[in-house]
Amino acid sequence: MMDTSPPAWLPETAARIYPGWVQRKAVTLCKRDQKRGGSSNVQEYRIAIHNAVVASGGLDHWTGEQLDWHLIGTYDNREAEAGSGAHKKLYALLPTIDHHSNLPEPNFVICAWRTNDAKHDMTPEELVEFCRRVLAHAEAKTASVADCG
């Protein structure tokens, strides 16, 4: 069995719950992917999640932002449903596990919950193209307002 000890950079409070967090996420993602035709097992998912965490260095794969690792294991779906947009913002930098592709296999990166929510089911290429369109539109609007001033 491969060692999935918490990375040294993980805060102590998060390091204590890290093994259980990885295991729960592995079980959940493996079951979901098996329903979608995947054939990997929980152990492969556990190792892939751990490797993605270590590779992240604590940062969001897509934005480079520092993630709030103190938040792992604290998100409560019932609390979120009763909450508002403000509640969602509290968890914006919650580390989440993102499939690197749309395939039902253990190939992950780590990103903020906000990033994962925005990315949803886009491929990495679709995400980058979408972000380019958002930036181009924002820059065009800014230029248009400047031209009017």
Short mmCIF file of C-alpha atoms in Angstrom, two decimals:
data_model
loop_
_atom_site.label_atom_id
_atom_site.label_comp_id
_atom_site.label_asym_id
_atom_site.label_seq_id
_atom_site.Cartn_x
_atom_site.Cartn_y
_atom_site.Cartn_z
CA MET A 1 0.00 0.00 0.00
CA MET A 2 1.42 3.37 -1.01
CA ASP A 3 2.04 5.95 1.71
CA THR A 4 -0.40 8.84 1.54
CA SER A 5 0.91 10.80 4.51
CA PRO A 6 -0.05 14.47 4.54
CA PRO A 7 2.40 16.76 2.74
CA ALA A 8 4.66 18.73 5.10
CA TRP A 9 3.13 22.05 3.99
CA LEU A 10 -0.38 21.05 5.09
CA PRO A 11 -1.56 22.92 8.21
CA GLU A 12 -1.58 20.71 11.31
CA THR A 13 -5.38 20.78 11.68
CA ALA A 14 -5.80 19.65 8.07
CA ALA A 15 -2.99 17.08 8.34
CA ARG A 16 -4.87 15.30 11.14
CA ILE A 17 -7.94 14.70 8.98
CA TYR A 18 -6.12 14.35 5.65
CA PRO A 19 -6.02 10.51 5.45
CA GLY A 20 -9.76 10.21 6.09
CA TRP A 21 -10.51 13.05 3.67
CA VAL A 22 -8.50 11.37 0.90
CA GLN A 23 -10.20 8.03 1.57
CA ARG A 24 -13.74 9.52 1.54
CA LYS A 25 -13.05 11.44 -1.67
CA ALA A 26 -11.55 8.32 -3.29
CA VAL A 27 -14.63 6.24 -2.47
CA THR A 28 -17.05 8.91 -3.68
CA LEU A 29 -15.20 9.66 -6.94
CA CYS A 30 -14.54 5.98 -7.70
CA LYS A 31 -18.23 5.07 -7.28
CA ARG A 32 -19.32 8.01 -9.44
CA ASP A 33 -16.82 7.16 -12.17
CA GLN A 34 -17.73 3.46 -12.12
CA LYS A 35 -21.34 4.48 -12.81
CA ARG A 36 -19.97 6.38 -15.81
CA GLY A 37 -18.05 3.38 -17.15
CA GLY A 38 -14.79 3.71 -15.23
CA SER A 39 -12.95 0.58 -14.15
CA SER A 40 -10.39 1.78 -11.57
CA ASN A 41 -10.56 0.87 -7.89
CA VAL A 42 -10.63 2.96 -4.71
CA GLN A 43 -6.92 2.38 -4.02
CA GLU A 44 -6.01 3.83 -7.45
CA TYR A 45 -8.23 6.84 -6.71
CA ARG A 46 -6.70 7.33 -3.27
CA ILE A 47 -3.19 7.35 -4.73
CA ALA A 48 -4.19 9.66 -7.60
CA ILE A 49 -5.82 12.13 -5.20
CA HIS A 50 -2.80 12.12 -2.89
CA ASN A 51 -0.43 12.62 -5.84
CA ALA A 52 -2.54 15.54 -7.08
CA VAL A 53 -2.46 17.14 -3.61
CA VAL A 54 1.32 16.77 -3.37
CA ALA A 55 1.79 18.11 -6.91
CA SER A 56 -0.42 21.13 -6.13
CA GLY A 57 1.94 22.47 -3.49
CA GLY A 58 -1.22 23.83 -1.89
CA LEU A 59 -2.17 25.97 -4.91
CA ASP A 60 -5.13 25.97 -7.32
CA HIS A 61 -4.03 24.21 -10.53
CA TRP A 62 -5.94 26.63 -12.76
CA THR A 63 -5.43 30.01 -11.04
CA GLY A 64 -2.32 29.58 -8.90
CA GLU A 65 -4.18 30.87 -5.84
CA GLN A 66 -3.24 29.61 -2.37
CA LEU A 67 -5.98 27.24 -1.22
CA ASP A 68 -7.43 27.27 2.29
CA TRP A 69 -6.54 23.77 3.47
CA HIS A 70 -8.07 24.44 6.90
CA LEU A 71 -11.44 24.04 5.15
CA ILE A 72 -11.06 20.40 4.07
CA GLY A 73 -13.65 18.20 5.72
CA THR A 74 -15.74 21.17 6.91
CA TYR A 75 -18.19 21.67 4.01
CA ASP A 76 -21.75 20.71 4.95
CA ASN A 77 -24.24 20.31 2.09
CA ARG A 78 -27.25 20.89 4.37
CA GLU A 79 -25.71 24.11 5.69
CA ALA A 80 -24.93 25.22 2.14
CA GLU A 81 -28.48 24.58 0.92
CA ALA A 82 -29.84 26.73 3.75
CA GLY A 83 -27.21 29.40 3.13
CA SER A 84 -26.78 32.05 0.51
CA GLY A 85 -24.19 33.32 -1.92
CA ALA A 86 -22.30 34.63 1.11
CA HIS A 87 -22.02 31.07 2.42
CA LYS A 88 -20.58 29.92 -0.92
CA LYS A 89 -17.97 32.67 -0.75
CA LEU A 90 -16.75 31.39 2.62
CA TYR A 91 -15.74 28.18 0.82
CA ALA A 92 -14.40 29.78 -2.37
CA LEU A 93 -10.84 28.56 -1.69
CA LEU A 94 -11.84 25.14 -0.32
CA PRO A 95 -9.51 22.60 -1.97
CA THR A 96 -11.41 20.27 -4.29
CA ILE A 97 -10.47 17.41 -6.55
CA ASP A 98 -11.00 18.13 -10.23
CA HIS A 99 -10.91 15.54 -12.99
CA HIS A 100 -8.23 16.72 -15.39
CA SER A 101 -10.31 15.41 -18.29
CA ASN A 102 -13.92 14.34 -18.74
CA LEU A 103 -12.95 10.66 -18.65
CA PRO A 104 -14.13 8.48 -15.72
CA GLU A 105 -10.59 7.75 -14.52
CA PRO A 106 -8.35 8.75 -11.59
CA ASN A 107 -6.54 11.65 -13.26
CA PHE A 108 -6.85 14.68 -11.00
CA VAL A 109 -5.69 18.19 -10.24
CA ILE A 110 -6.49 20.21 -7.13
CA CYS A 111 -8.33 23.50 -7.40
CA ALA A 112 -10.54 25.85 -5.41
CA TRP A 113 -14.20 25.00 -5.05
CA ARG A 114 -15.01 28.27 -6.84
CA THR A 115 -12.78 27.27 -9.77
CA ASN A 116 -14.22 23.75 -9.92
CA ASP A 117 -17.75 25.15 -9.81
CA ALA A 118 -17.00 27.53 -12.69
CA LYS A 119 -15.17 24.88 -14.71
CA HIS A 120 -17.95 22.32 -14.16
CA ASP A 121 -17.70 19.81 -17.00
CA MET A 122 -15.43 21.78 -19.32
CA THR A 123 -12.25 20.20 -20.59
CA PRO A 124 -9.03 22.06 -19.76
CA GLU A 125 -8.98 23.45 -23.30
CA GLU A 126 -12.61 24.60 -23.06
CA LEU A 127 -11.91 26.30 -19.72
CA VAL A 128 -8.96 28.25 -21.12
CA GLU A 129 -10.94 29.28 -24.21
CA PHE A 130 -13.88 30.36 -22.04
CA CYS A 131 -11.57 32.45 -19.84
CA ARG A 132 -10.08 34.09 -22.94
CA ARG A 133 -13.58 35.07 -24.10
CA VAL A 134 -14.42 36.51 -20.66
CA LEU A 135 -11.19 38.56 -20.61
CA ALA A 136 -11.60 39.74 -24.21
CA HIS A 137 -15.17 40.85 -23.50
CA ALA A 138 -14.18 42.64 -20.28
CA GLU A 139 -11.31 44.43 -22.05
CA ALA A 140 -13.58 45.44 -24.95
CA LYS A 141 -16.17 46.85 -22.52
CA THR A 142 -13.46 48.77 -20.64
CA ALA A 143 -12.09 50.19 -23.91
CA SER A 144 -15.59 51.16 -25.03
CA VAL A 145 -16.25 53.03 -21.79
CA ALA A 146 -12.85 54.77 -22.05
CA ASP A 147 -13.64 55.85 -25.62
CA CYS A 148 -16.87 57.47 -24.40
CA GLY A 149 -15.11 59.37 -21.63
#
